Structure formats: structure tokens, C-alpha cells
Amino acid sequence: MDQINNNQAPMEEGISLTDLFKIIWANWTIVFLVTLWVAVIGILYTFVIVEPKYTAEATVSIEVEINETTTSDQSALSISQNLVNTVKAFAMTDLVLDAVIAEIPSLSNMTSAQLASKITISTVTSVPIIDISVEDESAILAQAIANKLIDKMVEKSDNYLLIKDRIKPIDYAKQPSVPSSPNKLLNIVISVLIGGILSLGIVFVKELFNNKFKSAEEMEKYLSINVIASVPGTVKERKLVD
């Protein structure tokens, strides 16, 4: 009984860090080739397949004049801050977006929902300033949409007393010269990481299903026996000798 327990004990030992490095080093060609191929696929996707997009950025502010209703700069600023979310929502209404589509011929077949997917509107806390970003495959079209959106926001706001004459353009969009996406360096790094992880997974799965002993030391470790002698060379080499 003691002998059986002794034989089973080594099987319960976990794999060591040294063993992991040995496995990786023994299969370095698999790790290298898989990582290389995944990286090449990522590079081809980034530089050849995916179409670059450009982002045009513009800025508007919300200004409330001081009059008999607002008696100080602080109260005017407070009202402007409270109107930020209203103006943001107003900019993305069909009323404004359809007006933009009507003014730009290349958008004639686009719906307001499709146009809205190209537009991002953001704000800074406690500041009555709205940043408008438009992303498109065409740098010229991205600029045109951003600037036309500002014009239509100002124009259509005349029908709404709450925001009438309070939307003021600060910066109109300039034509972007450099694509905003894809991030080429990031895509390459991610491809290399994915390739490395995938290759290691292949190596460890390969080792998991490999139940052969690779050395006399492994036989002694897992079978608790003393190896007296071993025949050098691989099976293939021994067959050649025979």
C-alpha cells in the first residue's frame, strides 16, 4: 500500500515555472510562426483592408445675455450650463439632421439615424461649451457635416424660445489631414499579443495530449523507478542505425 501511495504522489505535483519555460523553448518555432502569421494578418487588415476614417471637430457655446431677467454674469452662466443638455439633444433631432442632409448632396440617400451615427457630441462639466465630432471616410465630407450641423443648429433654434439666439459658433471644423482611425500601432501591438497568446495555447494543448516520456529523468520522476540505462537518439535515428 505504501508503495502505491509513493507512486501516486509525484503525479499530484503541479508543473513548475522551469517546466513551462522548457516547454515554450522546445516549441519556439510554433510560438514564432503563429505569432508572425497573426501579426501579418493584423498588419494586412490595418493597412490594406480597413478603410481609414477622418474626424472633423467643431465647437459651439451657449450664451445668455444679461438683461432684466438675468442680473449678473453668474446667473447668466448658470442658465447657460442648464441649457447644455437641451442643446445637445436638439442637435441630434431629426429636424436638424434632416436639414443637414438636405444641404449636402452626397448625403441624399442617408437617413437621419445613419447621419447621427457619424456624430459625437460631448461637453465639459460646468462649462457651457459643446464639442462636435464627425467621423467619416472622407475628410472633406466630415468637415462639411460638422460645419453644416452648426449652421442648422443656429438656424432651427430660432423657432424655440428657450434656445433662440443662444447657440454661438466658436470654432468651425477644419479639414482633417490625418486619419483618426484605425490606430495602426495599437492594432499591430494587439495582433502580436493575440498571436503570442494563441501560440502558447497551441503549445500547451499539444503538450497536454502528449503522454510520452521525453527523458529518463521524467520516467524516474513520475513512475518512481530507477532507470539503469537508456538508448541514445530519437526513434527515427535508431531506425536509421538499424
JSON list of C-alpha atoms in Angstrom, two decimals:
[
{"chain": "A", "resi": 1, "resn": "MET", "atom": "CA", "xyz": [0.00, 0.00, 0.00]},
{"chain": "A", "resi": 2, "resn": "ASP", "atom": "CA", "xyz": [2.83, 2.41, 0.88]},
{"chain": "A", "resi": 3, "resn": "GLN", "atom": "CA", "xyz": [4.48, 1.69, -2.44]},
{"chain": "A", "resi": 4, "resn": "ILE", "atom": "CA", "xyz": [1.29, 2.54, -4.34]},
{"chain": "A", "resi": 5, "resn": "ASN", "atom": "CA", "xyz": [0.94, 5.83, -2.43]},
{"chain": "A", "resi": 6, "resn": "ASN", "atom": "CA", "xyz": [4.55, 6.68, -3.18]},
{"chain": "A", "resi": 7, "resn": "ASN", "atom": "CA", "xyz": [3.98, 6.02, -6.86]},
{"chain": "A", "resi": 8, "resn": "GLN", "atom": "CA", "xyz": [0.91, 8.27, -6.96]},
{"chain": "A", "resi": 9, "resn": "ALA", "atom": "CA", "xyz": [2.41, 11.15, -5.01]},
{"chain": "A", "resi": 10, "resn": "PRO", "atom": "CA", "xyz": [4.60, 12.57, -7.79]},
{"chain": "A", "resi": 11, "resn": "MET", "atom": "CA", "xyz": [1.62, 12.63, -10.18]},
{"chain": "A", "resi": 12, "resn": "GLU", "atom": "CA", "xyz": [-0.07, 15.19, -7.94]},
{"chain": "A", "resi": 13, "resn": "GLU", "atom": "CA", "xyz": [2.78, 17.65, -8.27]},
{"chain": "A", "resi": 14, "resn": "GLY", "atom": "CA", "xyz": [1.99, 20.72, -10.35]},
{"chain": "A", "resi": 15, "resn": "ILE", "atom": "CA", "xyz": [4.08, 21.88, -13.29]},
{"chain": "A", "resi": 16, "resn": "SER", "atom": "CA", "xyz": [6.84, 24.27, -12.30]},
{"chain": "A", "resi": 17, "resn": "LEU", "atom": "CA", "xyz": [7.81, 27.56, -13.88]},
{"chain": "A", "resi": 18, "resn": "THR", "atom": "CA", "xyz": [11.00, 25.99, -15.13]},
{"chain": "A", "resi": 19, "resn": "ASP", "atom": "CA", "xyz": [9.00, 23.28, -16.87]},
{"chain": "A", "resi": 20, "resn": "LEU", "atom": "CA", "xyz": [6.86, 25.94, -18.54]},
{"chain": "A", "resi": 21, "resn": "PHE", "atom": "CA", "xyz": [9.91, 27.69, -19.94]},
{"chain": "A", "resi": 22, "resn": "LYS", "atom": "CA", "xyz": [11.29, 24.36, -21.13]},
{"chain": "A", "resi": 23, "resn": "ILE", "atom": "CA", "xyz": [8.03, 23.60, -22.95]},
{"chain": "A", "resi": 24, "resn": "ILE", "atom": "CA", "xyz": [8.00, 27.02, -24.60]},
{"chain": "A", "resi": 25, "resn": "TRP", "atom": "CA", "xyz": [11.67, 26.79, -25.58]},
{"chain": "A", "resi": 26, "resn": "ALA", "atom": "CA", "xyz": [11.18, 23.30, -27.02]},
{"chain": "A", "resi": 27, "resn": "ASN", "atom": "CA", "xyz": [8.33, 24.64, -29.18]},
{"chain": "A", "resi": 28, "resn": "TRP", "atom": "CA", "xyz": [9.76, 28.06, -30.02]},
{"chain": "A", "resi": 29, "resn": "THR", "atom": "CA", "xyz": [9.22, 27.53, -33.75]},
{"chain": "A", "resi": 30, "resn": "ILE", "atom": "CA", "xyz": [5.47, 27.12, -33.21]},
{"chain": "A", "resi": 31, "resn": "VAL", "atom": "CA", "xyz": [5.38, 30.21, -30.99]},
{"chain": "A", "resi": 32, "resn": "PHE", "atom": "CA", "xyz": [7.35, 32.26, -33.52]},
{"chain": "A", "resi": 33, "resn": "LEU", "atom": "CA", "xyz": [5.45, 31.16, -36.63]},
{"chain": "A", "resi": 34, "resn": "VAL", "atom": "CA", "xyz": [1.95, 31.51, -35.16]},
{"chain": "A", "resi": 35, "resn": "THR", "atom": "CA", "xyz": [2.77, 34.93, -33.68]},
{"chain": "A", "resi": 36, "resn": "LEU", "atom": "CA", "xyz": [4.28, 36.02, -37.00]},
{"chain": "A", "resi": 37, "resn": "TRP", "atom": "CA", "xyz": [1.27, 34.95, -39.05]},
{"chain": "A", "resi": 38, "resn": "VAL", "atom": "CA", "xyz": [-1.27, 36.57, -36.75]},
{"chain": "A", "resi": 39, "resn": "ALA", "atom": "CA", "xyz": [0.81, 39.76, -36.77]},
{"chain": "A", "resi": 40, "resn": "VAL", "atom": "CA", "xyz": [0.93, 39.69, -40.59]},
{"chain": "A", "resi": 41, "resn": "ILE", "atom": "CA", "xyz": [-2.85, 39.26, -40.74]},
{"chain": "A", "resi": 42, "resn": "GLY", "atom": "CA", "xyz": [-3.26, 42.21, -38.35]},
{"chain": "A", "resi": 43, "resn": "ILE", "atom": "CA", "xyz": [-0.93, 44.36, -40.48]},
{"chain": "A", "resi": 44, "resn": "LEU", "atom": "CA", "xyz": [-2.78, 43.46, -43.69]},
{"chain": "A", "resi": 45, "resn": "TYR", "atom": "CA", "xyz": [-6.11, 44.27, -42.06]},
{"chain": "A", "resi": 46, "resn": "THR", "atom": "CA", "xyz": [-4.84, 47.61, -40.74]},
{"chain": "A", "resi": 47, "resn": "PHE", "atom": "CA", "xyz": [-3.01, 48.84, -43.83]},
{"chain": "A", "resi": 48, "resn": "VAL", "atom": "CA", "xyz": [-4.94, 47.17, -46.67]},
{"chain": "A", "resi": 49, "resn": "ILE", "atom": "CA", "xyz": [-8.45, 46.04, -45.71]},
{"chain": "A", "resi": 50, "resn": "VAL", "atom": "CA", "xyz": [-9.85, 48.55, -43.25]},
{"chain": "A", "resi": 51, "resn": "GLU", "atom": "CA", "xyz": [-10.72, 51.96, -44.67]},
{"chain": "A", "resi": 52, "resn": "PRO", "atom": "CA", "xyz": [-9.29, 54.92, -42.72]},
{"chain": "A", "resi": 53, "resn": "LYS", "atom": "CA", "xyz": [-11.67, 57.42, -41.18]},
{"chain": "A", "resi": 54, "resn": "TYR", "atom": "CA", "xyz": [-11.23, 61.12, -40.51]},
{"chain": "A", "resi": 55, "resn": "THR", "atom": "CA", "xyz": [-12.64, 63.16, -37.65]},
{"chain": "A", "resi": 56, "resn": "ALA", "atom": "CA", "xyz": [-13.61, 66.81, -38.03]},
{"chain": "A", "resi": 57, "resn": "GLU", "atom": "CA", "xyz": [-14.10, 68.77, -34.80]},
{"chain": "A", "resi": 58, "resn": "ALA", "atom": "CA", "xyz": [-16.06, 71.95, -34.15]},
{"chain": "A", "resi": 59, "resn": "THR", "atom": "CA", "xyz": [-17.17, 73.87, -31.06]},
{"chain": "A", "resi": 60, "resn": "VAL", "atom": "CA", "xyz": [-20.19, 75.94, -30.09]},
{"chain": "A", "resi": 61, "resn": "SER", "atom": "CA", "xyz": [-21.07, 77.76, -26.90]},
{"chain": "A", "resi": 62, "resn": "ILE", "atom": "CA", "xyz": [-24.32, 78.61, -25.17]},
{"chain": "A", "resi": 63, "resn": "GLU", "atom": "CA", "xyz": [-24.50, 82.29, -24.27]},
{"chain": "A", "resi": 64, "resn": "VAL", "atom": "CA", "xyz": [-27.20, 84.04, -22.25]},
{"chain": "A", "resi": 65, "resn": "GLU", "atom": "CA", "xyz": [-27.22, 87.83, -22.33]},
{"chain": "A", "resi": 66, "resn": "ILE", "atom": "CA", "xyz": [-27.52, 89.86, -19.14]},
{"chain": "A", "resi": 67, "resn": "ASN", "atom": "CA", "xyz": [-30.85, 91.73, -19.03]},
{"chain": "A", "resi": 68, "resn": "GLU", "atom": "CA", "xyz": [-33.72, 92.35, -16.70]},
{"chain": "A", "resi": 69, "resn": "THR", "atom": "CA", "xyz": [-34.14, 88.58, -16.20]},
{"chain": "A", "resi": 70, "resn": "THR", "atom": "CA", "xyz": [-30.50, 87.72, -15.60]},
{"chain": "A", "resi": 71, "resn": "THR", "atom": "CA", "xyz": [-28.94, 90.44, -13.50]},
{"chain": "A", "resi": 72, "resn": "SER", "atom": "CA", "xyz": [-25.38, 89.09, -13.22]},
{"chain": "A", "resi": 73, "resn": "ASP", "atom": "CA", "xyz": [-22.70, 87.12, -15.04]},
{"chain": "A", "resi": 74, "resn": "GLN", "atom": "CA", "xyz": [-23.08, 84.29, -12.56]},
{"chain": "A", "resi": 75, "resn": "SER", "atom": "CA", "xyz": [-26.81, 83.88, -13.20]},
{"chain": "A", "resi": 76, "resn": "ALA", "atom": "CA", "xyz": [-26.27, 84.04, -16.97]},
{"chain": "A", "resi": 77, "resn": "LEU", "atom": "CA", "xyz": [-23.58, 81.35, -16.70]},
{"chain": "A", "resi": 78, "resn": "SER", "atom": "CA", "xyz": [-25.86, 79.17, -14.59]},
{"chain": "A", "resi": 79, "resn": "ILE", "atom": "CA", "xyz": [-28.63, 79.38, -17.19]},
{"chain": "A", "resi": 80, "resn": "SER", "atom": "CA", "xyz": [-26.16, 78.55, -19.97]},
{"chain": "A", "resi": 81, "resn": "GLN", "atom": "CA", "xyz": [-24.96, 75.47, -18.09]},
{"chain": "A", "resi": 82, "resn": "ASN", "atom": "CA", "xyz": [-28.52, 74.31, -17.58]},
{"chain": "A", "resi": 83, "resn": "LEU", "atom": "CA", "xyz": [-29.18, 74.56, -21.32]},
{"chain": "A", "resi": 84, "resn": "VAL", "atom": "CA", "xyz": [-26.24, 72.36, -22.33]},
{"chain": "A", "resi": 85, "resn": "ASN", "atom": "CA", "xyz": [-28.18, 69.09, -22.33]},
{"chain": "A", "resi": 86, "resn": "THR", "atom": "CA", "xyz": [-31.09, 70.74, -24.12]},
{"chain": "A", "resi": 87, "resn": "VAL", "atom": "CA", "xyz": [-28.85, 71.94, -26.94]},
{"chain": "A", "resi": 88, "resn": "LYS", "atom": "CA", "xyz": [-27.12, 68.56, -27.16]},
{"chain": "A", "resi": 89, "resn": "ALA", "atom": "CA", "xyz": [-30.45, 66.81, -27.60]},
{"chain": "A", "resi": 90, "resn": "PHE", "atom": "CA", "xyz": [-31.64, 69.48, -30.05]},
{"chain": "A", "resi": 91, "resn": "ALA", "atom": "CA", "xyz": [-28.57, 68.98, -32.26]},
{"chain": "A", "resi": 92, "resn": "MET", "atom": "CA", "xyz": [-29.42, 65.30, -32.74]},
{"chain": "A", "resi": 93, "resn": "THR", "atom": "CA", "xyz": [-33.11, 65.77, -33.59]},
{"chain": "A", "resi": 94, "resn": "ASP", "atom": "CA", "xyz": [-34.46, 64.82, -37.00]},
{"chain": "A", "resi": 95, "resn": "LEU", "atom": "CA", "xyz": [-35.32, 68.49, -37.54]},
{"chain": "A", "resi": 96, "resn": "VAL", "atom": "CA", "xyz": [-31.64, 69.47, -37.53]},
{"chain": "A", "resi": 97, "resn": "LEU", "atom": "CA", "xyz": [-30.20, 66.30, -39.09]},
{"chain": "A", "resi": 98, "resn": "ASP", "atom": "CA", "xyz": [-32.69, 66.26, -41.98]},
{"chain": "A", "resi": 99, "resn": "ALA", "atom": "CA", "xyz": [-31.81, 69.89, -42.69]},
{"chain": "A", "resi": 100, "resn": "VAL", "atom": "CA", "xyz": [-28.12, 68.93, -42.85]},
{"chain": "A", "resi": 101, "resn": "ILE", "atom": "CA", "xyz": [-28.88, 66.05, -45.23]},
{"chain": "A", "resi": 102, "resn": "ALA", "atom": "CA", "xyz": [-30.91, 68.37, -47.48]},
{"chain": "A", "resi": 103, "resn": "GLU", "atom": "CA", "xyz": [-27.96, 70.77, -47.79]},
{"chain": "A", "resi": 104, "resn": "ILE", "atom": "CA", "xyz": [-25.27, 68.19, -48.64]},
{"chain": "A", "resi": 105, "resn": "PRO", "atom": "CA", "xyz": [-25.93, 66.32, -51.93]},
{"chain": "A", "resi": 106, "resn": "SER", "atom": "CA", "xyz": [-23.71, 63.34, -51.05]},
{"chain": "A", "resi": 107, "resn": "LEU", "atom": "CA", "xyz": [-25.96, 62.60, -48.06]},
{"chain": "A", "resi": 108, "resn": "SER", "atom": "CA", "xyz": [-29.16, 62.43, -50.09]},
{"chain": "A", "resi": 109, "resn": "ASN", "atom": "CA", "xyz": [-29.56, 58.67, -49.65]},
{"chain": "A", "resi": 110, "resn": "MET", "atom": "CA", "xyz": [-28.77, 58.74, -45.93]},
{"chain": "A", "resi": 111, "resn": "THR", "atom": "CA", "xyz": [-31.29, 58.69, -43.09]},
{"chain": "A", "resi": 112, "resn": "SER", "atom": "CA", "xyz": [-31.10, 60.89, -40.03]},
{"chain": "A", "resi": 113, "resn": "ALA", "atom": "CA", "xyz": [-30.25, 57.83, -37.92]},
{"chain": "A", "resi": 114, "resn": "GLN", "atom": "CA", "xyz": [-27.32, 56.98, -40.19]},
{"chain": "A", "resi": 115, "resn": "LEU", "atom": "CA", "xyz": [-26.06, 60.55, -40.02]},
{"chain": "A", "resi": 116, "resn": "ALA", "atom": "CA", "xyz": [-26.41, 60.57, -36.25]},
{"chain": "A", "resi": 117, "resn": "SER", "atom": "CA", "xyz": [-24.10, 57.52, -36.04]},
{"chain": "A", "resi": 118, "resn": "LYS", "atom": "CA", "xyz": [-21.31, 59.65, -37.51]},
{"chain": "A", "resi": 119, "resn": "ILE", "atom": "CA", "xyz": [-21.72, 62.45, -34.97]},
{"chain": "A", "resi": 120, "resn": "THR", "atom": "CA", "xyz": [-20.46, 62.60, -31.39]},
{"chain": "A", "resi": 121, "resn": "ILE", "atom": "CA", "xyz": [-21.43, 65.47, -29.13]},
{"chain": "A", "resi": 122, "resn": "SER", "atom": "CA", "xyz": [-19.59, 65.92, -25.83]},
{"chain": "A", "resi": 123, "resn": "THR", "atom": "CA", "xyz": [-19.28, 68.53, -23.11]},
{"chain": "A", "resi": 124, "resn": "VAL", "atom": "CA", "xyz": [-17.00, 69.51, -20.28]},
{"chain": "A", "resi": 125, "resn": "THR", "atom": "CA", "xyz": [-18.52, 69.61, -16.80]},
{"chain": "A", "resi": 126, "resn": "SER", "atom": "CA", "xyz": [-19.61, 73.06, -15.63]},
{"chain": "A", "resi": 127, "resn": "VAL", "atom": "CA", "xyz": [-18.67, 74.68, -18.95]},
{"chain": "A", "resi": 128, "resn": "PRO", "atom": "CA", "xyz": [-21.40, 75.79, -21.42]},
{"chain": "A", "resi": 129, "resn": "ILE", "atom": "CA", "xyz": [-19.35, 74.66, -24.42]},
{"chain": "A", "resi": 130, "resn": "ILE", "atom": "CA", "xyz": [-20.29, 71.79, -26.73]},
{"chain": "A", "resi": 131, "resn": "ASP", "atom": "CA", "xyz": [-17.74, 69.84, -28.78]},
{"chain": "A", "resi": 132, "resn": "ILE", "atom": "CA", "xyz": [-18.94, 68.33, -32.04]},
{"chain": "A", "resi": 133, "resn": "SER", "atom": "CA", "xyz": [-17.02, 65.49, -33.71]},
{"chain": "A", "resi": 134, "resn": "VAL", "atom": "CA", "xyz": [-17.92, 63.98, -37.08]},
{"chain": "A", "resi": 135, "resn": "GLU", "atom": "CA", "xyz": [-16.22, 60.81, -38.32]},
{"chain": "A", "resi": 136, "resn": "ASP", "atom": "CA", "xyz": [-16.34, 59.76, -41.96]},
{"chain": "A", "resi": 137, "resn": "GLU", "atom": "CA", "xyz": [-14.24, 58.01, -44.61]},
{"chain": "A", "resi": 138, "resn": "SER", "atom": "CA", "xyz": [-13.98, 61.36, -46.40]},
{"chain": "A", "resi": 139, "resn": "ALA", "atom": "CA", "xyz": [-12.14, 64.20, -44.67]},
{"chain": "A", "resi": 140, "resn": "ILE", "atom": "CA", "xyz": [-13.99, 66.75, -46.83]},
{"chain": "A", "resi": 141, "resn": "LEU", "atom": "CA", "xyz": [-17.39, 65.29, -46.01]},
{"chain": "A", "resi": 142, "resn": "ALA", "atom": "CA", "xyz": [-16.61, 65.12, -42.27]},
{"chain": "A", "resi": 143, "resn": "GLN", "atom": "CA", "xyz": [-15.76, 68.82, -42.29]},
{"chain": "A", "resi": 144, "resn": "ALA", "atom": "CA", "xyz": [-18.87, 69.70, -44.31]},
{"chain": "A", "resi": 145, "resn": "ILE", "atom": "CA", "xyz": [-21.18, 67.79, -41.97]},
{"chain": "A", "resi": 146, "resn": "ALA", "atom": "CA", "xyz": [-19.71, 69.38, -38.83]},
{"chain": "A", "resi": 147, "resn": "ASN", "atom": "CA", "xyz": [-19.96, 72.92, -40.16]},
{"chain": "A", "resi": 148, "resn": "LYS", "atom": "CA", "xyz": [-23.40, 72.45, -41.66]},
{"chain": "A", "resi": 149, "resn": "LEU", "atom": "CA", "xyz": [-24.61, 70.98, -38.38]},
{"chain": "A", "resi": 150, "resn": "ILE", "atom": "CA", "xyz": [-23.58, 74.15, -36.56]},
{"chain": "A", "resi": 151, "resn": "ASP", "atom": "CA", "xyz": [-25.34, 76.34, -39.13]},
{"chain": "A", "resi": 152, "resn": "LYS", "atom": "CA", "xyz": [-28.57, 74.34, -38.90]},
{"chain": "A", "resi": 153, "resn": "MET", "atom": "CA", "xyz": [-28.47, 74.30, -35.10]},
{"chain": "A", "resi": 154, "resn": "VAL", "atom": "CA", "xyz": [-28.34, 78.10, -35.11]},
{"chain": "A", "resi": 155, "resn": "GLU", "atom": "CA", "xyz": [-30.95, 78.40, -37.85]},
{"chain": "A", "resi": 156, "resn": "LYS", "atom": "CA", "xyz": [-33.52, 75.95, -36.46]},
{"chain": "A", "resi": 157, "resn": "SER", "atom": "CA", "xyz": [-33.15, 77.25, -32.90]},
{"chain": "A", "resi": 158, "resn": "ASP", "atom": "CA", "xyz": [-34.93, 80.47, -33.97]},
{"chain": "A", "resi": 159, "resn": "ASN", "atom": "CA", "xyz": [-38.21, 78.55, -33.65]},
{"chain": "A", "resi": 160, "resn": "TYR", "atom": "CA", "xyz": [-37.61, 77.67, -30.00]},
{"chain": "A", "resi": 161, "resn": "LEU", "atom": "CA", "xyz": [-37.66, 80.48, -27.46]},
{"chain": "A", "resi": 162, "resn": "LEU", "atom": "CA", "xyz": [-35.64, 78.58, -24.85]},
{"chain": "A", "resi": 163, "resn": "ILE", "atom": "CA", "xyz": [-32.52, 78.34, -27.03]},
{"chain": "A", "resi": 164, "resn": "LYS", "atom": "CA", "xyz": [-33.15, 81.09, -29.58]},
{"chain": "A", "resi": 165, "resn": "ASP", "atom": "CA", "xyz": [-30.08, 83.30, -30.22]},
{"chain": "A", "resi": 166, "resn": "ARG", "atom": "CA", "xyz": [-28.13, 81.39, -27.58]},
{"chain": "A", "resi": 167, "resn": "ILE", "atom": "CA", "xyz": [-26.13, 78.97, -29.74]},
{"chain": "A", "resi": 168, "resn": "LYS", "atom": "CA", "xyz": [-22.92, 80.69, -30.79]},
{"chain": "A", "resi": 169, "resn": "PRO", "atom": "CA", "xyz": [-20.26, 79.08, -33.03]},
{"chain": "A", "resi": 170, "resn": "ILE", "atom": "CA", "xyz": [-16.75, 79.21, -31.58]},
{"chain": "A", "resi": 171, "resn": "ASP", "atom": "CA", "xyz": [-14.66, 77.07, -33.91]},
{"chain": "A", "resi": 172, "resn": "TYR", "atom": "CA", "xyz": [-15.81, 75.78, -37.27]},
{"chain": "A", "resi": 173, "resn": "ALA", "atom": "CA", "xyz": [-14.31, 72.46, -38.34]},
{"chain": "A", "resi": 174, "resn": "LYS", "atom": "CA", "xyz": [-11.13, 72.33, -40.36]},
{"chain": "A", "resi": 175, "resn": "GLN", "atom": "CA", "xyz": [-10.44, 69.60, -42.87]},
{"chain": "A", "resi": 176, "resn": "PRO", "atom": "CA", "xyz": [-8.55, 66.81, -41.05]},
{"chain": "A", "resi": 177, "resn": "SER", "atom": "CA", "xyz": [-5.31, 65.80, -42.73]},
{"chain": "A", "resi": 178, "resn": "VAL", "atom": "CA", "xyz": [-4.52, 62.68, -40.69]},
{"chain": "A", "resi": 179, "resn": "PRO", "atom": "CA", "xyz": [-6.86, 59.68, -40.22]},
{"chain": "A", "resi": 180, "resn": "SER", "atom": "CA", "xyz": [-8.25, 59.27, -36.72]},
{"chain": "A", "resi": 181, "resn": "SER", "atom": "CA", "xyz": [-8.70, 55.53, -37.17]},
{"chain": "A", "resi": 182, "resn": "PRO", "atom": "CA", "xyz": [-7.53, 52.85, -37.30]},
{"chain": "A", "resi": 183, "resn": "ASN", "atom": "CA", "xyz": [-4.78, 53.22, -34.72]},
{"chain": "A", "resi": 184, "resn": "LYS", "atom": "CA", "xyz": [-2.09, 51.41, -36.69]},
{"chain": "A", "resi": 185, "resn": "LEU", "atom": "CA", "xyz": [0.46, 51.00, -33.91]},
{"chain": "A", "resi": 186, "resn": "LEU", "atom": "CA", "xyz": [-2.18, 49.76, -31.45]},
{"chain": "A", "resi": 187, "resn": "ASN", "atom": "CA", "xyz": [-3.54, 47.26, -33.98]},
{"chain": "A", "resi": 188, "resn": "ILE", "atom": "CA", "xyz": [-0.07, 45.85, -34.60]},
{"chain": "A", "resi": 189, "resn": "VAL", "atom": "CA", "xyz": [0.64, 45.51, -30.88]},
{"chain": "A", "resi": 190, "resn": "ILE", "atom": "CA", "xyz": [-2.72, 43.79, -30.32]},
{"chain": "A", "resi": 191, "resn": "SER", "atom": "CA", "xyz": [-2.05, 41.43, -33.24]},
{"chain": "A", "resi": 192, "resn": "VAL", "atom": "CA", "xyz": [1.32, 40.42, -31.77]},
{"chain": "A", "resi": 193, "resn": "LEU", "atom": "CA", "xyz": [-0.23, 39.86, -28.34]},
{"chain": "A", "resi": 194, "resn": "ILE", "atom": "CA", "xyz": [-3.07, 37.78, -29.77]},
{"chain": "A", "resi": 195, "resn": "GLY", "atom": "CA", "xyz": [-0.58, 35.77, -31.82]},
{"chain": "A", "resi": 196, "resn": "GLY", "atom": "CA", "xyz": [1.58, 35.15, -28.75]},
{"chain": "A", "resi": 197, "resn": "ILE", "atom": "CA", "xyz": [-1.37, 34.04, -26.64]},
{"chain": "A", "resi": 198, "resn": "LEU", "atom": "CA", "xyz": [-2.72, 31.80, -29.41]},
{"chain": "A", "resi": 199, "resn": "SER", "atom": "CA", "xyz": [0.67, 30.20, -29.99]},
{"chain": "A", "resi": 200, "resn": "LEU", "atom": "CA", "xyz": [1.14, 29.48, -26.29]},
{"chain": "A", "resi": 201, "resn": "GLY", "atom": "CA", "xyz": [-2.33, 27.95, -26.18]},
{"chain": "A", "resi": 202, "resn": "ILE", "atom": "CA", "xyz": [-1.44, 25.67, -29.10]},
{"chain": "A", "resi": 203, "resn": "VAL", "atom": "CA", "xyz": [1.80, 24.65, -27.43]},
{"chain": "A", "resi": 204, "resn": "PHE", "atom": "CA", "xyz": [0.19, 23.82, -24.09]},
{"chain": "A", "resi": 205, "resn": "VAL", "atom": "CA", "xyz": [-2.68, 21.89, -25.73]},
{"chain": "A", "resi": 206, "resn": "LYS", "atom": "CA", "xyz": [-0.08, 19.96, -27.72]},
{"chain": "A", "resi": 207, "resn": "GLU", "atom": "CA", "xyz": [1.83, 19.15, -24.52]},
{"chain": "A", "resi": 208, "resn": "LEU", "atom": "CA", "xyz": [-1.39, 18.25, -22.71]},
{"chain": "A", "resi": 209, "resn": "PHE", "atom": "CA", "xyz": [-2.12, 15.45, -25.16]},
{"chain": "A", "resi": 210, "resn": "ASN", "atom": "CA", "xyz": [1.47, 14.31, -25.35]},
{"chain": "A", "resi": 211, "resn": "ASN", "atom": "CA", "xyz": [1.79, 11.40, -22.90]},
{"chain": "A", "resi": 212, "resn": "LYS", "atom": "CA", "xyz": [5.26, 10.30, -23.94]},
{"chain": "A", "resi": 213, "resn": "PHE", "atom": "CA", "xyz": [8.26, 10.48, -21.66]},
{"chain": "A", "resi": 214, "resn": "LYS", "atom": "CA", "xyz": [10.98, 12.68, -23.11]},
{"chain": "A", "resi": 215, "resn": "SER", "atom": "CA", "xyz": [13.82, 11.70, -20.81]},
{"chain": "A", "resi": 216, "resn": "ALA", "atom": "CA", "xyz": [14.95, 9.22, -18.21]},
{"chain": "A", "resi": 217, "resn": "GLU", "atom": "CA", "xyz": [14.52, 11.91, -15.57]},
{"chain": "A", "resi": 218, "resn": "GLU", "atom": "CA", "xyz": [10.80, 12.16, -16.37]},
{"chain": "A", "resi": 219, "resn": "MET", "atom": "CA", "xyz": [10.36, 8.41, -16.01]},
{"chain": "A", "resi": 220, "resn": "GLU", "atom": "CA", "xyz": [12.07, 8.47, -12.62]},
{"chain": "A", "resi": 221, "resn": "LYS", "atom": "CA", "xyz": [10.00, 11.48, -11.53]},
{"chain": "A", "resi": 222, "resn": "TYR", "atom": "CA", "xyz": [6.55, 10.22, -12.49]},
{"chain": "A", "resi": 223, "resn": "LEU", "atom": "CA", "xyz": [6.98, 6.44, -12.13]},
{"chain": "A", "resi": 224, "resn": "SER", "atom": "CA", "xyz": [9.25, 6.43, -9.08]},
{"chain": "A", "resi": 225, "resn": "ILE", "atom": "CA", "xyz": [11.64, 3.97, -10.69]},
{"chain": "A", "resi": 226, "resn": "ASN", "atom": "CA", "xyz": [15.38, 3.97, -11.22]},
{"chain": "A", "resi": 227, "resn": "VAL", "atom": "CA", "xyz": [16.43, 3.99, -14.87]},
{"chain": "A", "resi": 228, "resn": "ILE", "atom": "CA", "xyz": [19.50, 1.80, -15.28]},
{"chain": "A", "resi": 229, "resn": "ALA", "atom": "CA", "xyz": [20.22, 2.53, -18.94]},
{"chain": "A", "resi": 230, "resn": "SER", "atom": "CA", "xyz": [18.75, 4.25, -21.96]},
{"chain": "A", "resi": 231, "resn": "VAL", "atom": "CA", "xyz": [19.29, 4.08, -25.71]},
{"chain": "A", "resi": 232, "resn": "PRO", "atom": "CA", "xyz": [20.50, 7.44, -27.06]},
{"chain": "A", "resi": 233, "resn": "GLY", "atom": "CA", "xyz": [18.96, 9.17, -30.04]},
{"chain": "A", "resi": 234, "resn": "THR", "atom": "CA", "xyz": [15.40, 9.53, -31.26]},
{"chain": "A", "resi": 235, "resn": "VAL", "atom": "CA", "xyz": [13.23, 6.67, -32.55]},
{"chain": "A", "resi": 236, "resn": "LYS", "atom": "CA", "xyz": [13.83, 7.85, -36.10]},
{"chain": "A", "resi": 237, "resn": "GLU", "atom": "CA", "xyz": [17.59, 7.97, -35.59]},
{"chain": "A", "resi": 238, "resn": "ARG", "atom": "CA", "xyz": [17.62, 4.46, -34.10]},
{"chain": "A", "resi": 239, "resn": "LYS", "atom": "CA", "xyz": [15.70, 3.10, -37.09]},
{"chain": "A", "resi": 240, "resn": "LEU", "atom": "CA", "xyz": [18.27, 4.59, -39.42]},
{"chain": "A", "resi": 241, "resn": "VAL", "atom": "CA", "xyz": [21.05, 2.89, -37.48]},
{"chain": "A", "resi": 242, "resn": "ASP", "atom": "CA", "xyz": [19.27, -0.45, -37.63]}
]
